Amino acid sequence: MNKAVRIVDIFRQESTFQGTDVMVHGWVRTRRDSKAGVSFVELNDGSCLKNLQVVLERDRPETATLADRLTTGSAVQIRGILIPSPGKGQSIELLARDIVLFGWADPARYPLQKKRHSFEFLRTIGHLRPRTNTLGAVARIRNRLSFAIHTFFQQEGFFYIHTPIITTSDCEGAGEVFRVTTLDPTRAGPALDEGVFQEDFFQKPTFLTVSGQLQAEIYALALGKVYTFGPTFRAENSNTSRHLAEFWMIEPEMAFADLNDDLALAQRLMHFVVSDLLETASDDLQFFARFVEPSLLDSLETVAQQPFEVITYSEAVDLLKKADEAFAFPVEWGADLQSEHERYLTEKKFRKPVAVIDFPRDLKPFYMRVNDDGKTVAAMDVLVPRVGEIIGGSQREERREVLLEQMRRKGISPEAYAWYVELREFGSAPHCGFGLGLERLVQFVTGLGNIREVIPFPRTPGHADF
Ligand code: 4AD
Ligand code: MG
C-alpha cells in the first residue's frame, strides 16, 4: 500500500512520470461519465491543490458498476499508467487499470458536494473541512510557514527552547488566564482563597501560559539567542475575527540587543518567510488571490521586499488626529490604538507594514523597558494590511530598580516574580524579543478574513469542538 506516489510529485516531475505505471491514493472530488463509455474522476490526495484526472473505461459491466460507486468523498487506490492528456486543463492523466474502493461516501449524506460552502457551515464539519480546497491550502501553508520559521531562526543562530504550557505567571498581566486545576468544581469547597490550593495538584494556583516570554528571557540570558514556538492560551472574551482562545506564537528573545535589533530581526523574519512562501507555495497562494483576496500577491511582494515604516506612538497619534477619517474610537495620547487605527496606518497611510514604537508605559505590561522620557516604553507593534497587529514586542527592563518601580505601578508582587527580579541582580544585560502570532500570519498570507479558518480546530468563546 505504501508504494503509492503523491499527486504533487507527479505534477512536479510530469516528464519523468509520463508513460510509467503508478499507484495513487486519494479521495474522489468529482466524477463525470461521458456518453462514450468513459468516466473521469478528479482525485485529490491532499498533497497539493490540483486534482489528478483519472480515466476509467466502463467497458465491462463490473467496471461500470465500480465506476458508479466512485462518488464524491470516496477513498480509493488506483493503479494505472500516466499518459499525456488530450483534454483541456491538464497535461497528464491516469488511465486506470486497477481500482480498490476503500471507503464509499453516500452522496445523499456526504456534506461536501461540488459547490461553494460557507465558512460558517464548514466550521460545523471540522472533521471533513480539511478536504476542501481552502482548508487544505491553509494546512499546507501553515506547515510551510512553520518550517520556514524554524529554518530562519536556526540559520540566524537561535536555539529552539520549550517553555512550559502550565505556568504560575501571567506574563501579559491582563488576567486573561485559563486556570489549571484538578479540584472538582462541583464539590462545594472552601472559599477561593490561597488555602484551597493546598489540595490542588500543584499546591498553588496554576494556569495555561499566555506567553513563553518570561521563561525565554531566562534562556536568552544564558544561551544568547533563543526562540519558542508553541501553543498559547488567552481567556479573552473577545469574539473578533482576529482573536482565538488557543493560538500558536513564535517568540524570539535575544540578549545584548536593543529595540533596533528587535525591529531588524522582525523585519528579516517577515521577509524570509513571505519570500519562502512566494517561492514554494505559488499554487496555493494563487488560489487565495483568485477566490479570497485579489490584492494578495501584490501585498506579499511588498512585505517580502520593503522595509517596515517605523513611527513612534506619538507620531501615530498625530497622524490619526490629522486623518480625514470617521473613527468609531477617539484618538487621544494615552489611549490604545484600536483595530481601525492600526488598519488606517498600514492600509491607507503607508500601504506597507508599519512598526509603531515607544508606547505610553501605562498601556503596556510591566516588563517593557522605560524610555528616558519616563513616559514611554521601548515597545514595538508591527501592523500589516488587512490584519492589523501581527507582532508585539519590546526591549525588556534590565534595570532592577526600574523594574521594581514598574511592578509597583502595575500592582504586581515582586515576591511572586522573585526569580525574574533576580535575573536583574546576577549578570543582567540588555535584551529584547517579540511575539508573532502564527494565525495572524496565516491570515495575512492567505487573505482570509476570519481567524477561525486558519487553524484546524478553532477555540473561541463558546466553541471547543472536535
Ligand atoms: O502582543 P502580545 O500579547 O505579546 C506578547 O504576548 C509578548 N509576551 C510577546 C513577546 O514579546 N515575547 O502577543 C503577540 C502576538 C500578537 O501580535 C498577535 O499576533 C498574537 O500574538 N496574538 C493573538 N493571536 C490570536 N489570538 C489572540 N487572542 C492573540 N493574542 C495575541
Ligand atoms: Mg500586543
Coordinates of C-alpha atoms and ligand atoms in Angstrom, one line a residue:
M1 CA 0.0 0.0 0.0
N2 CA 2.8 2.4 0.8
K3 CA 4.2 2.3 -2.7
A4 CA 1.8 5.0 -3.7
V5 CA 3.1 8.2 -5.2
R6 CA 1.8 11.6 -4.1
I7 CA 0.0 13.5 -6.7
V8 CA 2.1 16.6 -6.1
D9 CA 5.2 14.6 -7.1
I10 CA 3.6 13.5 -10.3
F11 CA 2.8 17.1 -11.2
R12 CA 6.3 18.2 -10.2
Q13 CA 8.0 15.7 -12.5
E14 CA 5.5 15.2 -15.2
S15 CA 8.0 14.3 -17.9
T16 CA 9.7 11.6 -15.7
F17 CA 6.3 10.1 -14.9
Q18 CA 4.9 10.1 -18.5
G19 CA 4.3 6.5 -19.6
T20 CA 5.0 4.9 -16.2
D21 CA 2.9 2.7 -14.1
V22 CA 1.9 4.3 -10.8
M23 CA -0.3 3.7 -7.8
V24 CA -2.1 6.7 -6.2
H25 CA -4.3 7.1 -3.1
G26 CA -6.9 9.8 -2.5
W27 CA -10.4 11.0 -2.2
V28 CA -12.7 11.5 -5.2
R29 CA -13.6 15.1 -5.7
T30 CA -16.0 14.7 -8.6
R31 CA -16.9 12.1 -11.3
R32 CA -18.3 12.7 -14.7
D33 CA -19.5 9.9 -17.0
S34 CA -19.2 10.5 -20.8
K35 CA -21.6 9.1 -23.3
A36 CA -18.6 7.4 -24.9
G37 CA -18.4 4.9 -22.0
V38 CA -15.7 6.6 -20.0
S39 CA -15.7 8.0 -16.5
F40 CA -13.5 10.9 -15.5
V41 CA -12.6 11.1 -11.8
E42 CA -10.9 14.2 -10.2
L43 CA -8.8 12.7 -7.5
N44 CA -7.2 14.7 -4.6
D45 CA -4.8 13.3 -2.1
G46 CA -4.2 16.5 -0.1
S47 CA -0.6 16.8 -1.2
C48 CA -1.4 19.8 -3.4
L49 CA -4.3 21.9 -4.6
K50 CA -4.5 20.2 -8.0
N51 CA -6.5 17.1 -8.7
L52 CA -5.3 14.3 -10.8
Q53 CA -7.6 13.3 -13.6
V54 CA -8.3 9.6 -13.7
V55 CA -9.8 8.0 -16.7
L56 CA -11.8 4.8 -16.3
E57 CA -13.1 2.7 -19.1
R58 CA -16.6 1.5 -18.5
D59 CA -16.2 -1.3 -21.0
R60 CA -17.4 -4.2 -18.9
P61 CA -20.4 -4.5 -16.5
E62 CA -18.1 -4.9 -13.5
T63 CA -16.0 -1.8 -14.4
A64 CA -19.1 0.3 -15.0
T65 CA -20.6 -0.8 -11.6
L66 CA -17.4 0.0 -9.8
A67 CA -17.1 3.4 -11.6
D68 CA -20.7 4.2 -10.4
R69 CA -19.6 3.6 -6.8
L70 CA -16.8 6.2 -7.1
T71 CA -18.9 9.0 -5.5
T72 CA -17.6 12.3 -4.2
G73 CA -15.7 11.8 -1.0
S74 CA -14.9 8.1 -1.5
A75 CA -11.4 6.9 -0.6
V76 CA -9.7 4.9 -3.4
Q77 CA -6.5 3.3 -4.5
I78 CA -5.9 3.4 -8.2
R79 CA -3.2 1.8 -10.3
G80 CA -2.7 2.7 -13.9
I81 CA -0.5 4.3 -16.5
L82 CA 0.2 8.0 -16.7
I83 CA -0.4 9.3 -20.2
P84 CA -0.5 12.6 -22.0
S85 CA -4.0 14.1 -21.6
P86 CA -5.8 15.1 -24.8
G87 CA -8.3 17.1 -22.7
K88 CA -8.2 20.7 -21.6
G89 CA -7.0 21.7 -18.1
Q90 CA -4.2 19.1 -17.6
S91 CA -1.3 17.8 -19.5
I92 CA -1.2 14.4 -17.8
E93 CA -3.8 11.9 -16.7
L94 CA -4.0 8.5 -15.2
L95 CA -5.5 5.7 -17.3
A96 CA -6.9 3.4 -14.6
R97 CA -6.3 -0.4 -14.7
D98 CA -7.0 -1.5 -11.2
I99 CA -9.2 0.2 -8.6
V100 CA -9.7 -0.5 -4.9
L101 CA -12.6 1.3 -3.3
F102 CA -11.6 1.6 0.4
G103 CA -14.4 3.7 1.7
W104 CA -17.6 4.7 -0.2
A105 CA -19.2 8.0 0.7
D106 CA -23.0 8.1 0.5
P107 CA -23.9 11.0 -1.9
A108 CA -27.2 11.5 0.0
R109 CA -25.3 12.2 3.2
Y110 CA -21.7 13.4 2.3
P111 CA -21.8 17.2 3.0
L112 CA -19.0 18.3 0.7
Q113 CA -20.7 18.2 -2.7
K114 CA -19.3 20.2 -5.6
K115 CA -20.4 23.7 -4.8
R116 CA -19.2 26.5 -2.6
H117 CA -20.0 26.1 1.1
S118 CA -19.9 29.0 3.6
F119 CA -17.1 29.1 6.0
E120 CA -19.6 29.0 8.9
F121 CA -21.0 25.8 7.6
L122 CA -17.6 24.3 7.1
R123 CA -16.8 25.0 10.8
T124 CA -19.6 22.7 11.8
I125 CA -17.9 19.9 9.9
G126 CA -14.4 20.2 11.2
H127 CA -13.8 16.5 10.6
L128 CA -14.3 16.9 6.9
R129 CA -13.4 20.5 6.1
P130 CA -9.6 19.8 5.5
R131 CA -10.8 18.0 2.4
T132 CA -11.9 21.3 0.9
N133 CA -9.6 23.4 -1.3
T134 CA -9.5 26.3 1.1
L135 CA -8.7 24.4 4.3
G136 CA -6.3 22.0 2.5
A137 CA -4.4 25.0 1.2
V138 CA -4.4 26.6 4.7
A139 CA -3.0 23.4 6.2
R140 CA -0.2 23.2 3.7
I141 CA 0.7 26.9 4.1
R142 CA 0.7 26.6 7.9
N143 CA 3.1 23.7 7.5
R144 CA 5.4 25.6 5.2
L145 CA 5.4 28.7 7.3
S146 CA 6.3 26.7 10.4
F147 CA 9.2 25.1 8.6
A148 CA 10.4 28.5 7.2
I149 CA 10.2 30.0 10.7
H150 CA 12.4 27.2 12.2
T151 CA 14.7 27.5 9.2
F152 CA 15.1 31.2 9.7
F153 CA 15.9 31.1 13.4
Q154 CA 18.2 28.1 13.0
Q155 CA 20.1 30.0 10.3
E156 CA 20.4 33.0 12.5
G157 CA 21.9 31.0 15.4
F158 CA 18.8 30.9 17.6
F159 CA 18.2 27.9 19.8
Y160 CA 14.7 26.4 19.9
I161 CA 13.6 26.1 23.5
H162 CA 10.5 24.6 25.0
T163 CA 8.8 26.8 27.6
P164 CA 6.1 25.3 29.9
I165 CA 2.4 25.2 29.0
I166 CA 1.4 25.1 32.6
T167 CA 2.6 28.2 34.4
T168 CA 2.2 30.2 37.6
S169 CA 2.8 33.6 36.0
D170 CA 0.6 35.9 33.9
C171 CA 3.1 37.3 31.6
E172 CA 0.9 39.9 30.0
G173 CA -0.7 40.9 33.3
A174 CA -4.1 41.1 31.7
G175 CA -5.6 38.4 33.9
E176 CA -7.0 36.5 30.8
V177 CA -5.8 33.2 32.0
F178 CA -7.3 29.7 32.0
R179 CA -6.9 28.0 35.4
V180 CA -5.4 24.6 35.5
T181 CA -6.7 22.5 38.4
T182 CA -7.6 19.0 39.5
L183 CA -10.1 20.3 42.1
D184 CA -13.6 19.2 41.5
P185 CA -15.7 22.3 40.7
T186 CA -19.0 20.5 41.6
R187 CA -17.8 19.8 45.1
A188 CA -18.7 22.6 47.5
G189 CA -15.4 23.6 49.0
P190 CA -13.8 26.4 51.0
A191 CA -13.8 29.9 49.6
L192 CA -11.4 30.5 46.8
D193 CA -8.5 31.7 49.0
E194 CA -4.9 30.5 48.8
G195 CA -5.8 27.7 51.3
V196 CA -7.9 25.8 48.8
F197 CA -4.9 25.3 46.6
Q198 CA -3.2 23.2 49.2
E199 CA -5.4 20.4 48.0
D200 CA -4.8 21.2 44.3
F201 CA -2.3 19.2 42.1
F202 CA 0.5 21.7 42.2
Q203 CA -0.5 23.1 45.7
K204 CA -0.7 26.6 44.2
P205 CA -2.7 28.4 41.5
T206 CA -1.6 27.4 38.0
F207 CA -2.7 28.5 34.5
L208 CA -2.2 27.8 30.9
T209 CA 0.5 30.0 29.5
V210 CA -0.4 33.3 27.8
S211 CA 3.2 33.7 26.6
G212 CA 6.6 31.9 26.9
Q213 CA 8.4 35.2 27.1
L214 CA 9.4 35.3 30.8
Q215 CA 10.9 31.8 30.6
A216 CA 12.5 32.6 27.2
E217 CA 14.2 35.6 28.9
I218 CA 15.8 33.1 31.3
Y219 CA 17.3 31.1 28.5
A220 CA 18.3 34.2 26.4
L221 CA 20.3 35.3 29.5
A222 CA 22.2 32.0 29.3
L223 CA 22.3 30.9 25.6
G224 CA 22.2 34.4 24.0
K225 CA 19.6 33.9 21.3
V226 CA 16.6 31.6 21.7
Y227 CA 13.0 31.2 20.4
T228 CA 9.9 29.4 21.4
F229 CA 7.1 28.2 19.1
G230 CA 4.2 26.8 20.9
P231 CA 0.5 26.9 21.8
T232 CA -0.7 29.9 23.8
F233 CA -3.9 30.4 25.6
R234 CA -6.0 33.5 26.4
A235 CA -9.3 33.6 28.1
E236 CA -10.2 36.9 26.3
N237 CA -13.9 37.2 25.9
S238 CA -13.4 38.9 22.5
N239 CA -15.4 37.5 19.7
T240 CA -13.5 39.1 16.8
S241 CA -12.1 37.8 13.6
R242 CA -8.6 38.1 14.9
H243 CA -8.7 36.5 18.4
L244 CA -8.6 32.9 19.4
A245 CA -8.5 31.4 22.9
E246 CA -5.8 29.0 21.7
F247 CA -3.3 30.1 19.2
W248 CA 0.4 29.5 18.2
M249 CA 3.0 32.0 18.9
I250 CA 6.6 32.4 17.9
E251 CA 8.7 34.2 20.5
P252 CA 12.4 35.0 19.8
E253 CA 14.4 36.5 22.7
M254 CA 17.9 37.8 22.4
A255 CA 20.5 39.1 24.9
F256 CA 22.8 42.0 24.3
A257 CA 20.3 43.6 21.9
D258 CA 18.0 46.6 21.9
L259 CA 14.8 47.7 20.3
N260 CA 16.5 48.5 17.0
D261 CA 17.9 44.9 16.8
D262 CA 14.4 43.7 17.7
L263 CA 12.9 45.6 14.8
A264 CA 15.6 44.4 12.4
L265 CA 15.0 40.8 13.4
A266 CA 11.2 41.1 12.9
Q267 CA 11.8 42.6 9.5
R268 CA 14.2 39.9 8.4
L269 CA 11.8 37.2 9.7
M270 CA 8.9 38.6 7.8
H271 CA 11.0 39.0 4.6
F272 CA 12.3 35.5 4.9
V273 CA 9.0 33.6 5.5
V274 CA 7.0 35.6 2.9
S275 CA 9.7 35.2 0.2
D276 CA 9.9 31.5 1.0
L277 CA 6.1 31.1 0.6
L278 CA 6.1 33.0 -2.7
E279 CA 8.7 30.6 -4.0
T280 CA 7.3 27.4 -2.6
A281 CA 3.5 27.7 -2.4
S282 CA 2.6 29.6 -5.5
D283 CA -0.4 27.3 -6.4
D284 CA -2.0 27.7 -3.0
L285 CA -1.3 31.5 -2.9
Q286 CA -2.8 31.9 -6.4
F287 CA -5.9 30.1 -5.2
F288 CA -6.3 32.6 -2.4
A289 CA -5.6 35.5 -4.7
R290 CA -8.3 34.2 -7.1
F291 CA -11.0 33.4 -4.6
V292 CA -10.3 35.4 -1.5
E293 CA -8.2 38.5 -1.8
P294 CA -7.3 39.9 -5.3
S295 CA -4.5 42.2 -4.0
L296 CA -2.9 39.3 -2.2
L297 CA 0.2 38.7 -4.3
D298 CA 1.0 42.4 -4.5
S299 CA 0.8 42.9 -0.8
L300 CA 3.0 39.8 -0.2
E301 CA 5.6 41.1 -2.7
T302 CA 5.7 44.4 -0.8
V303 CA 6.3 42.7 2.5
A304 CA 8.9 40.4 1.0
Q305 CA 10.9 43.4 -0.2
Q306 CA 10.2 46.6 1.5
P307 CA 11.5 47.8 4.9
F308 CA 8.9 48.5 7.6
E309 CA 7.8 52.1 8.2
V310 CA 8.9 52.9 11.7
I311 CA 7.0 55.6 13.6
T312 CA 6.6 56.4 17.3
Y313 CA 3.3 56.1 19.1
S314 CA 3.2 59.9 19.5
E315 CA 3.7 60.3 15.7
A316 CA 0.9 57.7 15.1
V317 CA -1.5 59.7 17.3
D318 CA -0.7 62.9 15.4
L319 CA -1.2 61.2 12.0
L320 CA -4.5 59.7 13.2
K321 CA -5.7 63.0 14.5
K322 CA -5.0 64.7 11.2
A323 CA -6.5 61.8 9.2
D324 CA -9.7 62.6 7.3
E325 CA -11.5 59.5 8.7
A326 CA -14.5 59.0 10.9
F327 CA -13.1 56.7 13.5
A328 CA -15.5 55.0 15.9
F329 CA -13.0 55.3 18.7
P330 CA -11.5 58.7 19.6
V331 CA -7.7 59.2 19.3
E332 CA -6.0 60.6 22.3
W333 CA -2.4 60.3 23.5
G334 CA -2.5 57.6 26.2
A335 CA -5.4 55.6 24.6
D336 CA -4.7 52.3 23.0
L337 CA -4.7 52.1 19.2
Q338 CA -7.8 50.3 18.0
S339 CA -8.0 48.0 15.1
E340 CA -9.5 50.7 12.8
H341 CA -6.5 53.0 13.7
E342 CA -4.0 50.3 13.0
R343 CA -5.5 49.5 9.7
Y344 CA -5.6 53.1 8.7
L345 CA -1.9 53.4 9.3
T346 CA -0.8 50.3 7.4
E347 CA -3.5 50.2 4.7
K348 CA -4.1 53.8 3.8
K349 CA -1.3 56.0 5.2
F350 CA 1.7 53.9 4.4
R351 CA 0.4 50.9 2.4
K352 CA 3.0 48.6 3.9
P353 CA 4.0 47.1 7.3
V354 CA 4.3 49.8 10.0
A355 CA 6.2 49.3 13.2
V356 CA 4.8 51.6 16.0
I357 CA 7.3 52.0 18.8
D358 CA 7.6 53.8 22.2
F359 CA 4.1 53.4 23.6
P360 CA 2.9 55.1 26.8
R361 CA 4.1 53.0 29.7
D362 CA 0.6 52.7 31.2
L363 CA -0.6 50.9 28.1
K364 CA 1.9 48.1 28.2
P365 CA 3.0 45.3 30.5
F366 CA 5.4 45.6 33.4
Y367 CA 8.5 44.1 31.7
M368 CA 9.0 46.7 29.0
R369 CA 12.0 49.0 29.3
V370 CA 11.2 52.5 30.4
N371 CA 12.5 55.2 28.0
D372 CA 14.5 58.2 29.1
D373 CA 11.4 60.4 28.9
G374 CA 9.9 58.4 31.8
K375 CA 6.5 58.3 30.0
T376 CA 7.0 55.7 27.3
V377 CA 8.4 52.2 27.0
A378 CA 10.6 50.6 24.3
A379 CA 7.7 48.7 22.8
M380 CA 7.0 47.8 19.2
D381 CA 3.8 46.7 17.5
V382 CA 4.1 45.6 13.8
L383 CA 1.0 46.3 11.8
V384 CA 0.2 44.8 8.4
P385 CA -2.6 45.4 5.9
R386 CA -5.9 43.5 6.4
V387 CA -4.8 42.1 9.8
G388 CA -3.5 45.0 11.9
E389 CA -1.2 43.9 14.8
I390 CA 0.8 40.8 13.7
I391 CA 3.8 41.2 16.1
G392 CA 4.1 42.6 19.6
G393 CA 7.4 43.0 21.3
S394 CA 9.8 45.2 23.3
Q395 CA 13.2 45.7 24.8
R396 CA 12.9 44.3 28.4
E397 CA 13.6 46.3 31.5
E398 CA 17.0 45.1 32.6
R399 CA 17.5 47.6 35.5
R400 CA 16.4 46.1 38.8
E401 CA 15.2 49.3 40.4
V402 CA 13.2 50.5 37.4
L403 CA 11.6 47.0 37.1
L404 CA 10.6 47.1 40.7
E405 CA 9.1 50.5 40.2
Q406 CA 7.2 49.2 37.1
M407 CA 5.8 46.3 39.2
R408 CA 4.7 48.6 41.9
R409 CA 2.9 50.8 39.5
K410 CA 1.1 47.8 38.0
G411 CA 0.3 46.1 41.3
I412 CA 2.5 43.1 40.6
S413 CA 4.1 41.4 43.6
P414 CA 7.9 41.2 43.3
E415 CA 7.8 38.2 45.6
A416 CA 5.7 36.3 43.0
Y417 CA 8.3 37.1 40.4
A418 CA 11.4 36.9 42.6
W419 CA 13.3 34.9 40.0
Y420 CA 12.5 37.4 37.3
V421 CA 13.8 40.2 39.5
E422 CA 16.9 38.2 40.5
L423 CA 17.9 37.8 36.8
R424 CA 18.5 41.6 37.1
E425 CA 20.8 41.0 40.0
F426 CA 23.1 38.4 38.5
G427 CA 24.6 39.3 35.2
S428 CA 21.7 41.4 33.8
A429 CA 22.1 42.5 30.2
P430 CA 20.1 44.5 27.7
H431 CA 17.7 42.1 25.9
C432 CA 14.6 42.1 23.8
G433 CA 12.2 39.9 21.9
F434 CA 8.8 39.7 20.3
G435 CA 5.8 37.5 19.7
L436 CA 4.5 36.7 16.2
G437 CA 1.0 35.2 16.1
L438 CA 1.1 32.3 13.6
E439 CA -2.6 32.6 12.9
R440 CA -2.4 36.3 12.2
L441 CA 0.5 35.5 9.8
V442 CA -1.6 32.8 8.0
Q443 CA -4.5 35.3 7.8
F444 CA -2.1 37.8 6.2
V445 CA -0.6 35.4 3.6
T446 CA -4.0 33.9 2.7
G447 CA -6.2 37.0 2.9
L448 CA -8.7 35.0 4.9
G449 CA -10.8 37.4 6.9
N450 CA -11.7 35.2 9.9
I451 CA -9.0 33.7 12.1
R452 CA -11.3 30.6 12.6
E453 CA -10.4 29.5 9.1
V454 CA -6.7 29.5 9.6
I455 CA -6.3 27.0 12.5
P456 CA -7.5 23.4 12.2
F457 CA -9.7 23.4 15.3
P458 CA -10.5 26.9 16.5
R459 CA -11.2 27.6 20.1
T460 CA -13.3 30.7 20.8
P461 CA -15.8 31.7 23.5
G462 CA -18.5 29.1 23.5
H463 CA -16.7 26.9 20.9
A464 CA -14.3 24.0 21.6
D465 CA -15.4 21.4 19.1
F466 CA -13.6 18.4 17.7
Ligands
4AD1 O1 1.2 41.4 21.8 P1 1.2 40.1 22.6 O2 0.1 39.9 23.6 O3 2.6 40.0 23.1 C1 3.1 39.0 24.0 O4 2.5 38.0 24.4 C2 4.5 39.2 24.3 N1 4.8 38.4 25.6 C3 5.4 38.6 23.2 C4 6.8 38.8 23.4 O5 7.3 39.9 23.4 N2 7.5 37.7 23.5 O6 1.0 38.9 21.5 C5 1.9 38.8 20.5 C6 1.2 38.4 19.2 C7 0.2 39.5 18.7 O7 0.9 40.5 18.0 C8 -0.7 38.6 17.8 O8 -0.1 38.4 16.6 C9 -0.8 37.3 18.6 O9 0.4 37.3 19.4 N3 -2.0 37.2 19.4 C10 -3.1 36.6 19.1 N4 -3.4 35.8 18.1 C11 -4.6 35.2 18.1 N5 -5.5 35.3 19.1 C12 -5.2 36.0 20.2 N6 -6.1 36.1 21.2 C13 -3.9 36.7 20.2 N7 -3.3 37.5 21.2 C14 -2.1 37.8 20.7
MG2 MG 0.1 43.1 21.6

